[in-house]
Short mmCIF file of C-alpha atoms in Angstrom, two decimals:
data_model
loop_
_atom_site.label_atom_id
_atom_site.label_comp_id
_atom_site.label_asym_id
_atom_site.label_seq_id
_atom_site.Cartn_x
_atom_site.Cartn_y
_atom_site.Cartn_z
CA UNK A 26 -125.95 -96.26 110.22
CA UNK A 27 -122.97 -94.03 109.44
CA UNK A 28 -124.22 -91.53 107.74
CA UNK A 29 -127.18 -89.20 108.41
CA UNK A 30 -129.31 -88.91 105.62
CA UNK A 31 -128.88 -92.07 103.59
CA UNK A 32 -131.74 -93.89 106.17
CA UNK A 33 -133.71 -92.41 102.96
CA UNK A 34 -133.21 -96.38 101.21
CA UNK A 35 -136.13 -97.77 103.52
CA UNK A 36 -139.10 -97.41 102.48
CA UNK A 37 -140.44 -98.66 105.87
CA UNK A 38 -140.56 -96.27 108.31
CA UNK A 39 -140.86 -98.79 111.24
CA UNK A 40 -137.27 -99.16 110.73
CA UNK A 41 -135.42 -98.29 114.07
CA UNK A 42 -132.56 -96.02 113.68
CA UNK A 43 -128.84 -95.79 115.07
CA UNK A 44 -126.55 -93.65 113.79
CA UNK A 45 -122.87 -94.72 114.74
CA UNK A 46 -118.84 -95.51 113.56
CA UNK A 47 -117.99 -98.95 113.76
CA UNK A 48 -114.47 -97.65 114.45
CA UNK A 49 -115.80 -96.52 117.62
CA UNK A 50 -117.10 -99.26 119.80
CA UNK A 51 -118.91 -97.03 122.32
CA UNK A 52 -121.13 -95.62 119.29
CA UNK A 53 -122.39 -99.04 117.86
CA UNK A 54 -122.96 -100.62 121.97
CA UNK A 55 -126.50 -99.19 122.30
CA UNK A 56 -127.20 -100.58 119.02
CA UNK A 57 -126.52 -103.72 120.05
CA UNK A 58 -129.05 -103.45 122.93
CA UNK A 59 -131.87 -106.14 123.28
CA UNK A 60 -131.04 -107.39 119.57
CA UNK A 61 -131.11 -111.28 118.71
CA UNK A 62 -129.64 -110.97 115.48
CA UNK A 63 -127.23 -109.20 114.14
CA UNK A 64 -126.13 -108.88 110.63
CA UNK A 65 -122.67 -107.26 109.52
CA UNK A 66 -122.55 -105.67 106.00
CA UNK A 67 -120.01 -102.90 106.63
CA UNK A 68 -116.30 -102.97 104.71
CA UNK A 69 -114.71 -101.02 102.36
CA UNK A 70 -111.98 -101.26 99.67
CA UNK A 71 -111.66 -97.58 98.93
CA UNK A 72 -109.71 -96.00 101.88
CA UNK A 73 -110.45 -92.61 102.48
CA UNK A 74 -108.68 -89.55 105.19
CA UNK A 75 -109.17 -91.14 108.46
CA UNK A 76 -110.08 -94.37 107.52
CA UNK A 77 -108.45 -97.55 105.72
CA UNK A 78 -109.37 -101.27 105.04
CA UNK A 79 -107.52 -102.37 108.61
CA UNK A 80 -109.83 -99.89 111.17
CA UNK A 81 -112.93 -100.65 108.90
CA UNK A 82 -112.57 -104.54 107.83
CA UNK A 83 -110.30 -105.77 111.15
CA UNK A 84 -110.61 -103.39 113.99
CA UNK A 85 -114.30 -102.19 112.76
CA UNK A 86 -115.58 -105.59 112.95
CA UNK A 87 -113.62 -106.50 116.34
CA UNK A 88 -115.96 -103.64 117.80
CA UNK A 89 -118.75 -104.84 116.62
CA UNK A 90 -118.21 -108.17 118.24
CA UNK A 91 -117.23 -106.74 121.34
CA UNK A 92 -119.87 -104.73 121.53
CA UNK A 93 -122.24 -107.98 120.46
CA UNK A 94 -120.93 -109.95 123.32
CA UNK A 95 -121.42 -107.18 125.97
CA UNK A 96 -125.01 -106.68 124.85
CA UNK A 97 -125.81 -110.20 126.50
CA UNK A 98 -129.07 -110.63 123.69
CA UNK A 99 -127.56 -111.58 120.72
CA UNK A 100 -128.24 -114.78 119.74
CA UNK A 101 -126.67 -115.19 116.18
CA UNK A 102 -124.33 -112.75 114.30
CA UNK A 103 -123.75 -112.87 110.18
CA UNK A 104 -120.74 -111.79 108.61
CA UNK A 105 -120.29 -110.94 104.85
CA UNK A 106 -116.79 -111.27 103.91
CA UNK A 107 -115.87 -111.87 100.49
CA UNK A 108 -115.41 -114.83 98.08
CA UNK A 109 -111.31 -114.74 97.77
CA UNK A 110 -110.59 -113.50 101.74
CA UNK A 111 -106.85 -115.18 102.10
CA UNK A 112 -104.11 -115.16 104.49
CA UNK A 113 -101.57 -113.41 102.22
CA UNK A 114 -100.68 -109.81 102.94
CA UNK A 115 -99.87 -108.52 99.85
CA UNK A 116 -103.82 -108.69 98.49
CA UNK A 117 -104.60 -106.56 101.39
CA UNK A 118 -108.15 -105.80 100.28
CA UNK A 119 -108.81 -109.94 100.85
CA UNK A 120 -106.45 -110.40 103.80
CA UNK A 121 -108.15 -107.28 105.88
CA UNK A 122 -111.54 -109.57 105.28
CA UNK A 123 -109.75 -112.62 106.25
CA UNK A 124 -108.36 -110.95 109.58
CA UNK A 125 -111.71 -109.26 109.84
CA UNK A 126 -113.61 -113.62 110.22
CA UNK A 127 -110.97 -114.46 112.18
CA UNK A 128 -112.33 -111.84 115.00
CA UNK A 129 -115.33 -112.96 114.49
CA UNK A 130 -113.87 -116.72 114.33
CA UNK A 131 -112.94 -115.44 118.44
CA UNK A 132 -116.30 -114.87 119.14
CA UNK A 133 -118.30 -116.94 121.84
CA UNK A 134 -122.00 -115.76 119.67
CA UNK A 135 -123.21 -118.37 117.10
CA UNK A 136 -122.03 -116.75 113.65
CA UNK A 137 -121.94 -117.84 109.95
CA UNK A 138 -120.03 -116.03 107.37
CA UNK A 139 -120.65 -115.76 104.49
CA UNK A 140 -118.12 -114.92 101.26
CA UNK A 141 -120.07 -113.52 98.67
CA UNK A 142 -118.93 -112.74 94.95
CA UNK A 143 -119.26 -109.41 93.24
CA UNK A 144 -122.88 -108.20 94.34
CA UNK A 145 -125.06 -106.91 91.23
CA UNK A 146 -127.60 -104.03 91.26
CA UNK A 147 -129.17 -100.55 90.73
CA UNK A 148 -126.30 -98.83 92.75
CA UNK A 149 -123.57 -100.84 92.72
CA UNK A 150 -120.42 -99.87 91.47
CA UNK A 151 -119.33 -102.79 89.45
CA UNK A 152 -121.73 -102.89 87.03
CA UNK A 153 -122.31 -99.24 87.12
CA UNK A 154 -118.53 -99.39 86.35
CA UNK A 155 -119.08 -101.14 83.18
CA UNK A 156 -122.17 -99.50 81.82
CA UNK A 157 -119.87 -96.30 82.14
CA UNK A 158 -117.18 -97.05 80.44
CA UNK A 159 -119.47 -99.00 77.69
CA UNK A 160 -121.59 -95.59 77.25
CA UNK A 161 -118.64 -93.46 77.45
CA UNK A 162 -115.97 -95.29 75.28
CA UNK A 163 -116.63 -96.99 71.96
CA UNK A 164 -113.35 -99.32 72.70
CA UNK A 165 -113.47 -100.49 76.17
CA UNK A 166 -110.17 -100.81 78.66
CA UNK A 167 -110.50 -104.36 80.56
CA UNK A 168 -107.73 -104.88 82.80
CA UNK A 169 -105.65 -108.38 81.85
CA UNK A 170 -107.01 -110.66 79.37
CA UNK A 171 -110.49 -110.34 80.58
CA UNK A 172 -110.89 -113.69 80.66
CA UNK A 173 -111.05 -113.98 84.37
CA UNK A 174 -113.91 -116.03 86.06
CA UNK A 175 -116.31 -113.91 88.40
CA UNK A 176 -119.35 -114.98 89.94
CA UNK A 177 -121.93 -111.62 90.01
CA UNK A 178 -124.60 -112.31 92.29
CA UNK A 179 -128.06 -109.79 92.15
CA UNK A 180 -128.37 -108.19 95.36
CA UNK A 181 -131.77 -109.19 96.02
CA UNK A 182 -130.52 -113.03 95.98
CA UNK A 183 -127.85 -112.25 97.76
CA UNK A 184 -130.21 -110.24 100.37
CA UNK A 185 -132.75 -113.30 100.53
CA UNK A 186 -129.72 -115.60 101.52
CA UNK A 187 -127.98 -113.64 104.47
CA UNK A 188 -131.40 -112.90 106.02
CA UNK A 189 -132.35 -116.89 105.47
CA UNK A 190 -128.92 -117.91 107.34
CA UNK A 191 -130.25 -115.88 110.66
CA UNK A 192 -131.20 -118.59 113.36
CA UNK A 193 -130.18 -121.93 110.91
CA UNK A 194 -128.06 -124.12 113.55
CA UNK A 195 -127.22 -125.54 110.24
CA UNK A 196 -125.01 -122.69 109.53
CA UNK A 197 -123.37 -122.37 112.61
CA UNK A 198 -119.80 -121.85 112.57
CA UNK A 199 -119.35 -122.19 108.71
CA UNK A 200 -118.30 -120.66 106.21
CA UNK A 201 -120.94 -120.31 103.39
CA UNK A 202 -119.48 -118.90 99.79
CA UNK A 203 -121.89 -117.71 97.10
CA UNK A 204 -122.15 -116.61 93.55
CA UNK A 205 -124.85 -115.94 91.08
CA UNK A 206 -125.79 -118.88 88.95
CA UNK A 207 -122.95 -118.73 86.14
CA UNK A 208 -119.31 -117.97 86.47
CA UNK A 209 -118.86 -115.15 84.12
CA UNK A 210 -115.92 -113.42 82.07
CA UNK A 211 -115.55 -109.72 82.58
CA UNK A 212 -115.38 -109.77 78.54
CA UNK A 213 -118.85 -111.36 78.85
CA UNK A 214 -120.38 -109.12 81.33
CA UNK A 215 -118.90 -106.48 78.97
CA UNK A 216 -120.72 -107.96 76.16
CA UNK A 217 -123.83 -108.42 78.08
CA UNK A 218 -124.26 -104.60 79.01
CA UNK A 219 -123.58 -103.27 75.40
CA UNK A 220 -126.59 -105.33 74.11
CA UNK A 221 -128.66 -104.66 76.72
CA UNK A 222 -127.45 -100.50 75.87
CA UNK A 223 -128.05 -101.48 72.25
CA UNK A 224 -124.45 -100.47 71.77
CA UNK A 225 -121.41 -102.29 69.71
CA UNK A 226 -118.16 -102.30 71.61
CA UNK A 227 -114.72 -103.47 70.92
CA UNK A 228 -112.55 -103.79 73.99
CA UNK A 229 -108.49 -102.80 74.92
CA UNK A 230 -106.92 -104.64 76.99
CA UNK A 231 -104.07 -103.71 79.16
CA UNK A 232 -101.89 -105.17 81.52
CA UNK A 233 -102.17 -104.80 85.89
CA UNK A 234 -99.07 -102.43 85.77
CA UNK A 235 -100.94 -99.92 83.47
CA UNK A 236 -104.00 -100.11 85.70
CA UNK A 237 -101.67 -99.46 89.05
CA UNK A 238 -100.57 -96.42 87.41
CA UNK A 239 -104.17 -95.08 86.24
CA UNK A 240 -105.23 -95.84 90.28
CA UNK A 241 -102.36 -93.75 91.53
CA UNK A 242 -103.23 -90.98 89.36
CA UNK A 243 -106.64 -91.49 90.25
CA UNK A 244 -105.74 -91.44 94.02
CA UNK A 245 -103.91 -87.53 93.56
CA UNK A 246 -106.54 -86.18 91.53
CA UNK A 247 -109.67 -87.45 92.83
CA UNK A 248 -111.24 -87.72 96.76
CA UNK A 249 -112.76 -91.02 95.96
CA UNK A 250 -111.90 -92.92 92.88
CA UNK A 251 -114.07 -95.19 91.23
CA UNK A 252 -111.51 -97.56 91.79
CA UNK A 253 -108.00 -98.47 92.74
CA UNK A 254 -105.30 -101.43 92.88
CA UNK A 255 -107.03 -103.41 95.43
CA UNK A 256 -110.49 -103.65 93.34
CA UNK A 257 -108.42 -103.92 90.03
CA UNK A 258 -106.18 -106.84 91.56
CA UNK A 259 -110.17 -107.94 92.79
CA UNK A 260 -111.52 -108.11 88.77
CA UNK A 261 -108.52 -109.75 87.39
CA UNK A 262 -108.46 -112.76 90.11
CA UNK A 263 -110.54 -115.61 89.30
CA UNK A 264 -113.34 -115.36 92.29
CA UNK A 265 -116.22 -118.16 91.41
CA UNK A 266 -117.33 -120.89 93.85
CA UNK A 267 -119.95 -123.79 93.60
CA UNK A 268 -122.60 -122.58 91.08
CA UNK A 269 -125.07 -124.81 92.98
CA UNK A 270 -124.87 -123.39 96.72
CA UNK A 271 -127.50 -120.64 96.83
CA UNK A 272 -129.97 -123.80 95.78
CA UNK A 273 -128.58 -126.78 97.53
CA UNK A 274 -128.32 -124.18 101.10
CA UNK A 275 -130.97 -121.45 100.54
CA UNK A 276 -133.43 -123.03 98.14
CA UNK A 277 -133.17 -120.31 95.77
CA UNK A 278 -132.09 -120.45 92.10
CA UNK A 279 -130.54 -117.14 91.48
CA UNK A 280 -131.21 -114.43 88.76
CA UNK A 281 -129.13 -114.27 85.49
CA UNK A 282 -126.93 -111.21 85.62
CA UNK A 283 -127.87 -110.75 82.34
CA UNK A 284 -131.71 -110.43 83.09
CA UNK A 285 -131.02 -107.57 86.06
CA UNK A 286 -128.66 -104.84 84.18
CA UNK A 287 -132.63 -102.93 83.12
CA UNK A 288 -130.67 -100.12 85.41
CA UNK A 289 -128.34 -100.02 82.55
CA UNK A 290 -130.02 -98.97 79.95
CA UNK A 291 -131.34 -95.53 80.90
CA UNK A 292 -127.60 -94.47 81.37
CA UNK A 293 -126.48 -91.05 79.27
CA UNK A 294 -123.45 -89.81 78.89
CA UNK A 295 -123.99 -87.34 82.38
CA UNK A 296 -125.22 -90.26 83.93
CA UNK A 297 -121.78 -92.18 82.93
CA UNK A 298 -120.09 -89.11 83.57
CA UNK A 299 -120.96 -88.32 87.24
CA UNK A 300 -120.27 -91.84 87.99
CA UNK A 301 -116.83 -92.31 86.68
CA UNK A 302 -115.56 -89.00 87.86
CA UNK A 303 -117.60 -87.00 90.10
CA UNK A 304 -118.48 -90.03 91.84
CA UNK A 305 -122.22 -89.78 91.66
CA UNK A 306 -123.65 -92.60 93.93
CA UNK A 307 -127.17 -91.12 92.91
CA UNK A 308 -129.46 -94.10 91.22
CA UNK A 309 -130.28 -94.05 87.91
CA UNK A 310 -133.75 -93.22 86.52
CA UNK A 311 -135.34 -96.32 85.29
CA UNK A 312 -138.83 -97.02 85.28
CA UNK A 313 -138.47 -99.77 88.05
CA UNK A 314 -136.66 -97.44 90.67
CA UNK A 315 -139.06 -94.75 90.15
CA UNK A 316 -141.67 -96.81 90.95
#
């Protein structure tokens, strides 16, 4: 774990703690210790000082498999990458992640990776994205036509199906990708949250080049924007796969998107407010989460 504090989301207490920087191999080796399994969740898209999508997505998870193949006990490592991870340069948010499986493509340890669409849930920032700008805006912006395909997945599926790949010689050495159960217009998912909010929206949409220029604004004037080129360039790409993996491979069928926004509807105009622009990563008080 990175940072100090945030071992607050387990409710377990039987969970065993390391603190660490994938960035720097010695700190993540004695994690590594007398483990079987290993599971790697950590990427970014958001640069910040000192760190960027290359020492996080390529050189990050290079440490990590050094320091899996040193340990001597790990039997089977899974990767998330992301649904989209290409060899061109220029989408440098899905080329890091495709430099990032081809490290772990090096690897003598059994792996599976697995590309995953946009993950759904209480704290993410996608939808939290969208339930923001639907509370805060009575038209709105979409970047593009909107029309783009997306996948959303809700985390707990997507949970259930990494920690069901551990230990499947099935799996071995492939590449699993995985969506939610319908492939899904950001227009739609728009549409989705304002009923859900009770709300009547109209939408703007403008073109990539006006986006790039709201990101590099955002990028002077704020420490971490809520987002930037490479996760605009990420919503205005088609990224669906097979709607029928997650069933034919995991046995699961997964959960509409439109049945798990509930986290959405609490939101207030603070609520919307923090998130957009003071970056508030805090939860949102529903009655499920309090629970």
């Amino acid at each position: 774990m990175h940072t100090p504090g945030s071992e607050r989301v387990f409710s377990d207490r039987s969970v065993e703690i390391y603190y660490g920087d994938i960035r720097d191999q010695n700190s993540i080796v004695s994690a590594c210790q007398g483990v079987e399994f290993v599971i790697n969740l950590v990427s970014t898209i958001t640069p910040t000082r000192g760190s960027d999508m290359l020492s996080i997505n390529v050189v990050g998870t290079a440490n990590l498999v050094s320091a899996i193949e040193n340990s001597g006990s790990v039997k089977h490592l899974v990767h998330v990458s992301v649904l989209g991870a290409n060899d061109n340069p220029r989408e440098r948010y899905f080329f890091s992640k495709w430099k990032g499986e081809q490290e772990i493509k090096r690897t003598r340890i059994s792996y599976t990776i697995i590309r995953p669409s946009v993950i759904t849930g209480a704290s993410d920032r996608f939808s939290n994205l969208l339930g923001s700008l639907v509370t805060l805006f009575p038209a709105v912006p979409v970047v593009g036509h909107g029309r783009n395909r997306i996948q959303p997945m809700v985390v707990e599926d997507f949970a259930y199906c990494v920690v069901a790949s551990l230990g499947r010689n099935d799996l071995e050495s492939k590449i699993i990708e995985l969506g939610g159960d319908l492939h899904l217009s950001i227009n739609e998912m728009i549409d989705y949250i304002a009923d859900a909010m009770g709300r009547r929206r109209i939408k703007i949409h403008f073109p990539f080049w006006v986006s790039g220029l709201v990101c590099s604004l955002m990028n002077i004037f704020m420490t971490k924007p809520i987002i930037n080129r490479e996760l605009a360039r990420m919503l205005s790409n088609r990224n669906v796969t097979d709607i029928g993996v997650a069933k034919s491979v995991f046995g699961i069928t997964p959960k509409a998107f439109s049945e798990d926004i509930h986290h959405l509807t609490g939101m207030n105009v603070k609520n919307a407010t923090d998130h957009l622009f003071r970056n508030s990563d805090k939860r949102l008080e529903t009655p499920k989460n309090r629970e």
